[in-house]
Structures are given as C-alpha cells and as structure tokens.
Short mmCIF file of C-alpha atoms and ligand atoms in Angstrom, two decimals:
data_model
loop_
_atom_site.label_atom_id
_atom_site.label_comp_id
_atom_site.label_asym_id
_atom_site.label_seq_id
_atom_site.Cartn_x
_atom_site.Cartn_y
_atom_site.Cartn_z
CA MET T 1 118.78 162.44 76.96
CA GLY T 2 117.74 161.38 73.32
CA PHE T 3 119.01 157.81 74.42
CA ALA T 4 117.10 158.04 77.75
CA TYR T 5 113.96 159.25 76.05
CA THR T 6 114.40 156.23 73.49
CA GLY T 7 114.68 153.63 76.38
CA VAL T 8 111.60 155.20 78.43
CA LYS T 9 109.39 154.96 75.03
CA ILE T 10 110.89 151.18 74.52
CA THR T 11 110.28 149.97 77.87
CA LEU T 12 106.70 151.78 78.09
CA LEU T 13 105.82 149.92 74.88
CA VAL T 14 107.25 146.64 76.27
CA LEU T 15 105.10 146.86 79.32
CA LEU T 16 101.86 147.75 77.90
CA SER T 17 102.09 145.03 75.29
CA ILE T 18 102.86 142.41 77.95
CA PHE T 19 100.00 144.09 79.56
CA PHE T 20 97.47 144.20 76.63
CA ALA T 21 98.57 141.53 73.95
CA PRO T 22 96.65 138.78 73.70
CA GLY T 23 98.36 135.13 73.56
CA LEU T 24 101.27 135.92 75.30
CA PRO T 25 102.66 133.07 77.49
CA PRO T 26 102.20 131.60 80.06
CA HIS T 27 98.93 130.50 79.27
CA TYR T 28 96.65 130.48 82.44
CA GLU T 29 92.86 131.39 82.86
CA PHE T 30 93.03 134.43 85.08
CA VAL T 31 89.61 134.23 86.78
CA ASN T 32 87.87 137.38 88.57
CA PHE T 33 86.84 136.17 91.95
CA SER T 34 85.55 137.89 95.41
CA LEU T 35 86.28 136.71 98.55
CA GLU T 36 83.25 137.59 101.42
CA PRO T 37 84.66 139.93 104.39
CA PRO T 38 86.30 137.19 107.14
CA LEU T 39 84.34 136.38 109.90
CA ASP T 40 84.62 138.68 112.92
CA LEU T 41 86.98 137.90 116.05
CA THR T 42 84.17 137.34 118.48
CA GLY T 43 82.40 134.41 120.01
CA PRO T 44 84.29 131.54 119.44
CA LEU T 45 86.83 133.53 117.79
CA ALA T 46 87.34 135.84 120.46
CA PRO T 47 91.19 136.27 120.53
CA ASN T 48 92.50 134.10 123.28
CA SER T 49 96.48 133.38 124.09
CA ILE T 50 95.90 129.34 124.52
CA LEU T 51 99.06 128.61 121.86
CA ASP T 52 101.60 130.78 124.04
CA ASN T 53 101.43 127.86 126.60
CA ALA T 54 102.85 125.24 123.66
CA LYS T 55 106.64 124.49 124.67
CA ALA T 56 109.64 123.01 122.41
CA ILE T 57 110.36 119.18 123.09
CA PRO T 58 114.31 119.63 124.23
CA LEU T 59 115.86 117.31 121.01
CA ASP T 60 119.10 115.51 120.79
CA SER T 61 119.76 116.82 117.30
CA PRO T 62 118.09 120.13 115.65
CA ILE T 63 115.36 119.94 113.21
CA ALA T 64 113.62 122.50 111.21
CA GLY T 65 110.14 122.80 109.29
CA PRO T 66 108.40 119.38 110.84
CA GLU T 67 105.31 120.35 108.91
CA SER T 68 102.98 117.48 109.52
CA VAL T 69 102.96 115.40 112.52
CA ALA T 70 101.57 111.72 113.01
CA ILE T 71 101.65 110.27 116.57
CA ARG T 72 102.04 106.52 117.58
CA GLY T 73 101.88 106.14 121.08
CA ASP T 74 104.91 108.16 122.72
CA GLU T 75 106.78 108.42 119.26
CA VAL T 76 105.96 111.22 116.78
CA PHE T 77 106.86 110.91 112.84
CA THR T 78 107.29 114.13 110.83
CA GLY T 79 109.02 115.40 107.52
CA LEU T 80 111.77 117.85 107.47
CA LEU T 81 112.83 120.63 105.29
CA ASP T 82 115.63 118.46 103.63
CA GLY T 83 113.19 116.03 102.60
CA SER T 84 113.93 113.48 105.36
CA LEU T 85 111.17 111.65 107.50
CA VAL T 86 112.23 111.17 111.41
CA LYS T 87 111.11 109.50 114.25
CA ILE T 88 110.89 111.27 117.50
CA ASN T 89 110.96 109.46 120.77
CA ASN T 90 111.77 110.86 124.14
CA GLY T 91 113.87 113.87 122.62
CA LYS T 92 115.85 111.35 120.11
CA VAL T 93 115.72 111.90 116.68
CA THR T 94 116.29 109.10 114.14
CA LYS T 95 116.03 109.61 110.84
CA ILE T 96 114.27 107.06 108.50
CA THR T 97 114.36 107.78 105.36
CA THR T 98 114.78 110.29 102.96
CA LEU T 99 112.23 110.46 99.94
CA GLY T 100 113.12 111.05 96.17
CA LYS T 101 116.92 112.18 96.02
CA GLU T 102 119.22 113.25 98.66
CA CYS T 103 119.56 117.06 98.24
CA ASP T 104 123.27 117.93 97.43
CA GLU T 105 124.96 121.19 98.55
CA GLU T 106 123.87 123.28 95.88
CA ALA T 107 120.53 122.63 95.63
CA VAL T 108 118.21 125.74 95.36
CA VAL T 109 114.95 124.08 95.09
CA PRO T 110 113.63 121.55 97.83
CA CYS T 111 114.80 117.81 96.81
CA GLY T 112 111.51 116.80 99.12
CA ARG T 113 109.15 118.43 101.29
CA ILE T 114 106.62 116.01 103.37
CA ALA T 115 103.68 117.92 103.75
CA GLY T 116 101.30 115.33 105.18
CA VAL T 117 101.67 112.17 107.09
CA ARG T 118 99.13 109.67 108.69
CA PHE T 119 98.98 106.24 109.51
CA ASP T 120 96.80 103.48 107.52
CA PRO T 121 94.59 101.33 108.92
CA LYS T 122 97.29 98.62 108.75
CA GLY T 123 99.93 100.43 110.61
CA LYS T 124 101.68 102.11 107.71
CA LEU T 125 102.55 105.78 107.43
CA ILE T 126 101.19 107.28 104.13
CA VAL T 127 103.19 110.30 103.22
CA ALA T 128 102.53 113.22 100.74
CA ASP T 129 105.93 114.89 99.74
CA ALA T 130 105.21 117.89 97.64
CA VAL T 131 108.32 117.11 95.18
CA ASN T 132 107.99 113.49 94.73
CA GLY T 133 104.57 112.06 95.41
CA ILE T 134 102.49 109.79 97.75
CA TYR T 135 104.34 106.97 99.55
CA ARG T 136 103.40 104.21 101.95
CA ILE T 137 106.68 103.46 104.76
CA ASP T 138 106.94 100.81 106.96
CA VAL T 139 108.47 102.91 109.88
CA ASP T 140 109.99 99.75 111.83
CA THR T 141 111.70 98.31 108.69
CA GLY T 142 112.13 101.57 106.81
CA LYS T 143 110.53 99.97 103.65
CA VAL T 144 109.40 102.42 101.20
CA GLU T 145 106.76 102.27 98.23
CA LYS T 146 106.08 104.91 95.84
CA LEU T 147 102.37 104.72 95.31
CA VAL T 148 102.06 108.01 93.02
CA GLY T 149 104.76 109.41 91.26
CA MET T 150 105.16 112.59 89.54
CA ASP T 151 105.50 111.50 86.08
CA ALA T 152 102.26 109.55 85.61
CA PRO T 153 99.57 111.68 84.65
CA ILE T 154 96.37 111.64 86.31
CA GLU T 155 93.54 111.90 83.89
CA GLY T 156 95.69 113.61 81.52
CA VAL T 157 97.45 116.19 83.92
CA LEU T 158 100.69 115.32 85.60
CA PRO T 159 100.41 116.08 89.61
CA ARG T 160 102.60 118.94 90.51
CA PHE T 161 102.05 119.36 94.20
CA PRO T 162 100.54 116.59 96.39
CA ASP T 163 100.07 118.09 99.81
CA ASP T 164 98.17 116.24 102.17
CA ILE T 165 96.34 112.87 102.59
CA ASP T 166 93.61 110.88 104.42
CA ILE T 167 92.86 107.09 104.12
CA ASP T 168 89.47 105.34 104.49
CA GLN T 169 88.91 102.35 106.43
CA ASN T 170 89.47 100.42 103.10
CA GLY T 171 92.95 101.51 102.93
CA ASN T 172 91.93 103.96 99.63
CA ILE T 173 93.82 107.24 99.81
CA TYR T 174 92.57 110.56 99.60
CA PHE T 175 94.92 113.70 98.70
CA SER T 176 95.32 117.31 97.27
CA ASP T 177 97.20 118.05 94.51
CA ALA T 178 97.49 121.66 95.37
CA SER T 179 98.41 122.82 91.88
CA THR T 180 98.99 121.33 88.58
CA ILE T 181 100.94 124.54 87.03
CA ALA T 182 102.78 125.33 90.28
CA GLY T 183 105.11 123.10 92.39
CA VAL T 184 106.11 123.79 96.33
CA ASP T 185 108.49 126.71 95.33
CA GLN T 186 106.04 128.41 93.27
CA LEU T 187 102.94 128.95 95.87
CA VAL T 188 102.10 132.55 94.44
CA LEU T 189 101.91 131.63 90.95
CA GLU T 190 99.14 129.08 92.14
CA ALA T 191 97.57 132.07 94.09
CA PHE T 192 97.68 134.25 90.86
CA ALA T 193 96.89 132.08 88.15
CA GLY T 194 94.84 129.19 89.77
CA PRO T 195 92.67 127.71 90.54
CA THR T 196 94.29 124.65 89.16
CA GLY T 197 94.40 122.15 92.38
CA ARG T 198 92.25 118.72 92.38
CA LEU T 199 91.31 116.37 95.31
CA VAL T 200 92.03 112.77 93.84
CA LYS T 201 91.29 109.22 95.07
CA TYR T 202 93.66 106.57 94.95
CA ASN T 203 92.30 103.21 94.78
CA THR T 204 94.92 101.19 97.01
CA LYS T 205 93.45 97.86 95.25
CA THR T 206 93.37 98.84 91.47
CA LYS T 207 96.48 101.29 91.96
CA GLU T 208 94.33 104.01 90.06
CA SER T 209 94.04 107.74 90.69
CA THR T 210 90.78 109.57 90.04
CA VAL T 211 89.82 113.25 90.02
CA LEU T 212 87.03 113.70 92.69
CA LEU T 213 87.16 117.86 92.42
CA SER T 214 89.07 119.82 90.22
CA LYS T 215 89.62 123.76 89.70
CA LEU T 216 90.27 124.22 93.66
CA HIS T 217 92.15 127.03 94.26
CA PHE T 218 95.21 125.55 96.36
CA PRO T 219 93.34 122.43 97.90
CA ASN T 220 95.69 121.82 101.09
CA GLY T 221 94.73 119.98 104.27
CA VAL T 222 92.54 116.55 103.49
CA GLN T 223 90.04 115.04 106.30
CA LEU T 224 87.90 112.08 106.02
CA SER T 225 84.39 112.76 108.04
CA HIS T 226 83.84 110.98 110.97
CA ASP T 227 80.86 109.11 109.28
CA GLN T 228 83.27 108.31 106.30
CA GLN T 229 80.38 109.87 104.21
CA SER T 230 82.43 112.79 103.14
CA VAL T 231 85.87 114.01 102.23
CA LEU T 232 86.80 117.78 103.65
CA VAL T 233 89.49 119.76 101.93
CA THR T 234 90.71 122.98 102.67
CA GLU T 235 90.80 125.32 99.90
CA THR T 236 93.76 127.73 101.22
CA MET T 237 93.08 130.76 98.53
CA ARG T 238 89.35 130.86 98.86
CA ALA T 239 89.92 130.81 102.81
CA ARG T 240 87.20 127.87 103.11
CA VAL T 241 86.88 124.33 103.66
CA MET T 242 84.77 122.19 100.73
CA ARG T 243 83.30 119.04 101.67
CA TYR T 244 82.88 116.21 98.57
CA TYR T 245 80.58 113.47 99.56
CA ILE T 246 82.26 109.91 98.73
CA GLN T 247 78.98 107.92 99.95
CA GLY T 248 74.94 108.04 100.53
CA LYS T 249 72.60 110.47 98.77
CA ASN T 250 74.62 113.19 97.97
CA GLN T 251 77.36 111.25 96.51
CA GLY T 252 79.71 112.68 93.87
CA GLN T 253 78.76 116.14 95.16
CA ALA T 254 80.51 119.03 96.87
CA ASP T 255 79.49 121.83 99.16
CA ILE T 256 80.80 124.37 101.55
CA PHE T 257 81.87 123.13 105.11
CA VAL T 258 82.95 126.28 106.35
CA ASP T 259 83.63 129.81 104.98
CA ASN T 260 85.07 133.28 105.08
CA LEU T 261 87.88 132.05 107.39
CA PRO T 262 89.76 134.91 109.00
CA GLY T 263 92.94 133.23 107.39
CA LEU T 264 94.29 130.80 104.71
CA PRO T 265 93.63 127.08 105.91
CA ASP T 266 96.20 124.38 105.69
CA ASN T 267 96.01 121.32 107.42
CA ILE T 268 92.71 119.93 109.17
CA ARG T 269 92.56 117.27 111.62
CA PRO T 270 90.15 115.77 114.31
CA ASN T 271 89.82 117.71 117.45
CA GLY T 272 89.59 114.49 119.21
CA ARG T 273 85.73 114.94 120.17
CA GLY T 274 83.84 114.46 116.86
CA GLY T 275 85.34 117.99 115.56
CA TYR T 276 87.95 119.25 113.63
CA PHE T 277 90.62 121.51 113.87
CA ILE T 278 91.61 124.07 110.94
CA VAL T 279 94.86 125.66 110.93
CA LEU T 280 95.01 129.00 109.37
CA ALA T 281 98.38 129.46 108.11
CA SER T 282 98.19 132.87 107.23
CA PRO T 283 95.80 135.60 108.85
CA ARG T 284 93.37 137.53 107.05
CA LEU T 285 91.99 139.63 109.75
CA PRO T 286 88.33 141.80 109.29
CA SER T 287 90.23 145.09 110.17
CA GLU T 288 93.46 144.54 107.82
CA PHE T 289 94.40 144.65 104.52
CA SER T 290 94.38 141.41 102.63
CA ALA T 291 96.29 141.37 99.29
CA LEU T 292 94.79 138.25 98.09
CA ASP T 293 91.09 139.44 98.84
CA LEU T 294 92.32 142.35 96.46
CA ALA T 295 93.96 140.48 94.01
CA GLY T 296 90.94 138.33 93.10
CA ASN T 297 89.07 141.15 91.65
CA TRP T 298 92.09 142.05 89.50
CA PRO T 299 92.54 139.20 87.12
CA LEU T 300 94.23 141.50 84.23
CA THR T 301 96.48 143.04 86.69
CA ARG T 302 97.55 139.32 87.88
CA ARG T 303 97.72 138.26 84.32
CA PHE T 304 100.38 141.04 83.73
CA ILE T 305 102.38 140.36 86.85
CA VAL T 306 102.56 136.79 85.98
CA ARG T 307 103.61 137.23 82.14
CA LEU T 308 106.30 139.97 83.54
CA HIS T 309 107.55 137.61 86.08
CA HIS T 310 107.67 134.51 83.33
CA PHE T 311 109.33 137.26 80.91
CA LEU T 312 112.08 138.12 83.43
CA VAL T 313 112.61 134.43 84.70
CA LYS T 314 113.05 133.22 81.20
CA THR T 315 115.36 135.83 80.34
CA LEU T 316 117.42 135.10 83.73
CA GLU T 317 117.62 131.59 82.56
CA GLU T 318 119.17 132.47 79.41
CA VAL T 319 121.89 134.52 81.03
CA GLU T 320 122.55 132.11 83.87
CA LYS T 321 123.24 129.08 81.02
CA LEU T 322 126.14 131.54 79.39
CA LEU T 323 127.42 132.57 83.18
CA PRO T 324 126.38 129.56 85.41
CA ASN T 325 127.03 130.17 88.81
CA ILE T 326 125.32 129.58 92.64
CA VAL T 327 124.74 132.70 93.72
CA PHE T 328 122.78 133.81 90.32
CA LYS T 329 121.06 130.61 90.51
CA GLU T 330 120.15 131.12 94.16
CA TRP T 331 118.82 134.49 93.22
CA ILE T 332 116.97 133.06 90.11
CA ALA T 333 115.33 130.53 92.60
CA TRP T 334 114.19 133.39 94.54
CA ILE T 335 112.42 135.57 92.08
CA LYS T 336 110.77 132.11 90.37
CA GLY T 337 109.14 132.08 94.18
CA PHE T 338 108.02 135.50 93.48
CA GLY T 339 110.74 136.92 96.08
CA ILE T 340 109.11 138.17 99.15
CA LEU T 341 105.44 137.14 98.43
CA GLY T 342 106.69 133.48 98.73
CA ASP T 343 108.57 133.94 101.65
CA LEU T 344 106.83 131.55 104.45
CA GLU T 345 108.69 133.35 107.02
CA LYS T 346 107.67 136.88 106.17
CA THR T 347 103.86 136.01 106.49
CA PRO T 348 102.48 137.81 109.78
CA PHE T 349 102.61 136.62 113.06
CA LYS T 350 99.03 135.94 114.20
CA THR T 351 97.89 132.50 114.32
CA ILE T 352 94.56 131.19 114.65
CA ILE T 353 93.35 127.46 115.00
CA VAL T 354 89.54 127.16 113.99
CA GLU T 355 87.42 124.80 115.48
CA THR T 356 84.72 123.11 114.38
CA ASP T 357 81.69 120.54 115.17
CA LYS T 358 81.16 117.74 112.66
CA ASP T 359 78.64 119.86 110.55
CA GLY T 360 81.34 122.87 109.90
CA LYS T 361 79.86 125.15 112.97
CA ILE T 362 82.45 127.03 114.53
CA ILE T 363 82.72 126.05 117.98
CA GLY T 364 86.11 127.67 119.05
CA SER T 365 89.52 128.46 118.51
CA LEU T 366 93.29 128.48 119.51
CA GLN T 367 95.30 131.90 119.01
CA ASN T 368 98.71 133.07 119.81
CA GLU T 369 99.19 136.60 121.39
CA LYS T 370 103.33 136.32 121.33
CA GLY T 371 104.87 133.26 120.95
CA PRO T 372 106.39 130.66 120.83
CA ILE T 373 104.47 129.08 117.98
CA THR T 374 103.50 130.95 114.81
CA ARG T 375 102.99 130.02 111.22
CA LEU T 376 101.73 126.58 111.73
CA SER T 377 100.35 124.09 109.20
CA GLU T 378 99.32 121.24 111.49
CA ILE T 379 97.80 120.25 114.80
CA SER T 380 97.68 116.70 115.62
CA VAL T 381 95.85 115.70 118.54
CA GLY T 382 96.78 112.96 120.51
CA LYS T 383 95.65 111.39 123.78
CA GLU T 384 98.09 112.99 126.19
CA TRP T 385 100.00 115.56 123.95
CA THR T 386 98.94 117.48 121.03
CA TYR T 387 101.88 118.50 118.49
CA PHE T 388 102.05 121.49 116.15
CA GLY T 389 103.59 121.33 112.59
CA SER T 390 104.56 124.33 110.67
CA PRO T 391 107.21 124.86 107.78
CA THR T 392 109.20 127.63 109.68
CA LEU T 393 109.58 126.30 113.47
CA LYS T 394 113.10 124.98 113.91
CA GLN T 395 111.72 122.88 116.94
CA LEU T 396 108.55 120.35 117.74
CA TYR T 397 106.28 122.30 120.05
CA ARG T 398 103.61 120.51 121.97
CA ILE T 399 100.95 121.37 124.47
CA LYS T 400 98.86 118.90 126.98
CA THR T 401 96.03 117.71 125.25
CA SER T 402 93.64 118.46 128.31
CA ASP T 403 95.05 122.22 128.01
CA ILE T 404 93.28 122.76 124.68
CA THR T 405 89.93 120.41 125.40
CA LYS T 406 89.06 122.03 128.70
CA LYS T 407 86.58 125.16 128.15
C1 NAG A 501 85.69 141.30 88.71
O1 NAG A 501 84.37 141.06 89.56
C2 NAG A 501 83.60 142.32 90.40
C3 NAG A 501 82.07 141.99 91.02
O2 NAG A 501 82.48 140.79 91.51
C4 NAG A 501 83.72 143.75 89.24
O3 NAG A 501 83.21 144.49 90.18
C5 NAG A 501 84.96 143.91 88.38
O4 NAG A 501 84.78 144.69 87.36
C6 NAG A 501 85.27 142.38 87.45
N1 NAG A 501 86.57 142.74 87.23
C7 NAG A 501 86.82 142.59 86.07
C8 NAG A 501 88.26 143.12 85.52
O5 NAG A 501 86.35 141.63 85.34
#
C-alpha cells in the first residue's frame, strides 16, 4: 500500500514536471494555430464515386506503395516501399535502381522512399527520395546522379525529408523538404512540433540550393504554375496550398492558393486542361471530428506529448543497447513513429481529389464510395490513362483519362 502510494506520487510528479518544466528536451517551438472549418461537400465537392471505377493493372510481379508516378508514352515509372525505382510497361515490372543503400532483412526504418518523380525538359527522371535526397536518373541507361544529399546543410539546416519536386523550363528544380526535425518515419512529430518545412530551389547550373519559403507545416506536393510565374506547394498540416511567386511583379512573395480543404493535401499535379488536381491523403470532413484541428489550439498539450514521447523513446533506446534484439527494435521504431497515429494504413478510407482551375478556384472533385482505391498520394494524368499513386496500395491503379475529364 505504502509503496503503491509512493509510486503514484512519483509518477504524478514526473508527469507534472514533464508538462510544466521549462527547458526540457526536445527543443521545438510549439505554436498555437487554428484551422478554419473545412469546405462543405456540396457543389463541385458534392460526393461522387468516380474513383470506384479505377482498375488495377495485372502485373508480372507484385509491387507495394507506388507513391508517385511519371508517365512516358506507354511506360510508367514509380518508386516502391523497398526504395526501388521501377518501370512498368504492358504489365511487366522492371527494376531500374535502388537509391541509397539496399534494405537488409533487419531494417526497421525505411532505407529509401521515393515520394516524387517527374521528367525534366531533357527527359531525365528527377526523383525526391525522402530518405536519401534528390536525384537525376537516366531511366534508359540506369545512370544515377545525386543532386542534393542529406548531409549538406541548406542555408545552415540539414534537409530531413525531401518529398516532391517539379522542374522549370530551364531545368531548375523546386522541391519540398517536408520537415527539418522529422524524417519519413516520424510524420506525426512534424504535425505536433512543426512548422519546420521548407520550399527549396536547386539551381541546376550553380548546383546551389536556396530556401524560398520556410516554416511551412509539412510542405508536400510541388507544382510549377502553367505560366511558370509561381510554384504551388501543398501544406499538408494546414489543409491548404500556398503559392510562391518566382517571377513577375510579385516575385519573392507568397499567398494562399486554396484554403480550408476537406482533407490533408499530398501531391498536386496538372489536370491536363489548364488547372490542377490536389490529392487529399486523409479526409477532414465538415461533420467529423478532426484531431488535427483540435491539436492546433493545444500547444502545451502537444509539448507534453512530445516530451513524454521523447523521454520514452530515449529510455527504450538505452535499454535496447543493453539487450539488443530485433523485436524490441521494431517496437521502438513503431513508438518513434507515434504508433497508431503514424500508421497510414489506419487513416480513414474516404478519398477526395480536388480539381481547381489555374487560379485556385475549385471546379470539381473525384471521390470514392467503396473502393478499390483509397489513401492516395498522387494522380498522374496521361493522354489515354491516368494513374494513381499511394503509399499503401499494393498494386498500380488507373482509369481512362476520358472518364475523369468528361463532365
Ligand atoms: C490558442 O488560440 C486560441 C484562439 O485562436 C485561444 O482561444 C487559445 O486560448 C490559445 N491557446 C493557448 C494555449 O494559447
């Protein structure tokens, strides 16, 4: 009885000090932010079931997690969860390369995660690998050049999470660095302790990177505007898309392109007729509870959770050093990723892709009702076929482009 009582007292004391004590690690800025309610699912956002018509391509070998898709004629190129880049043509899957180091059997954190792929004006594939950096790849010869590594600071701060890219007509690369405190295995940390993300320009001639925008809350998809005057960047944890002007009278300034999205935006791509498709990776619906909306206004609670989490992870890591074993390692990796909160497979099923015109006005949407595709990260519109990217799908899905452009 006495012991139990002392135990409770000590636990309470530790928890209270973790909550209130100033100056405890980890040292992040916990900002108070509010999201406006999401847009209603009416008008151009009225529910539909267009995405239910997508079909998986029969493949000669299994694939998992094709997050981003680049199309070249009949061929498509995508990165998979094992860090490999593959070509898919007529159902045949051919591996082109694996960036970074090969995954060994015991890997508990990803060795590579290709989150964005696009062709540059010269036909080379530019790749954003969230674990390893930005690459230029000749998909015909397999030649790989690393352009931006994870060990070279950009304006004094190391990149942690290259997420998506786009390339202008001169070959300069714009990319998102989704977080400077969290890698791909710790998305939730950026959600709680951000904003620390950046929009970066890599000058292909000088090979220098400059930060265009910082303090973005999980910048994710990147898309040059059709007139090449601005770069659009989705800001996942603020349910919006920002626009940064790279030319013209507003050069160097930023504004909001679309706000109050009914979900958390991932990649943004041209819709094939002068506007854009914004894929919402996880819904945030008007009638439903959103943990993110709530968390914004509770910075001290977020600080408490992050401190407690930090304390727990550090302690477990010390124990693992004394008793090394793989099960324990996997367990720590799971806790490090905030357990179920960081599990993309557990996010809601509802999928919405918002379509805007060139100025950010919402003109339509593609939605699912039952399946098969959900938890999407990208839509890549080709002439005849449109492909869907997702970190959780185990196949490559597509739909006839004419089925999503007829209205
Ligand atoms: C956060 O901001 C909201 C208003 O936007 C305010 O009501 C709330 O008290 C603030 N919370 C803290 C902890 O500062």
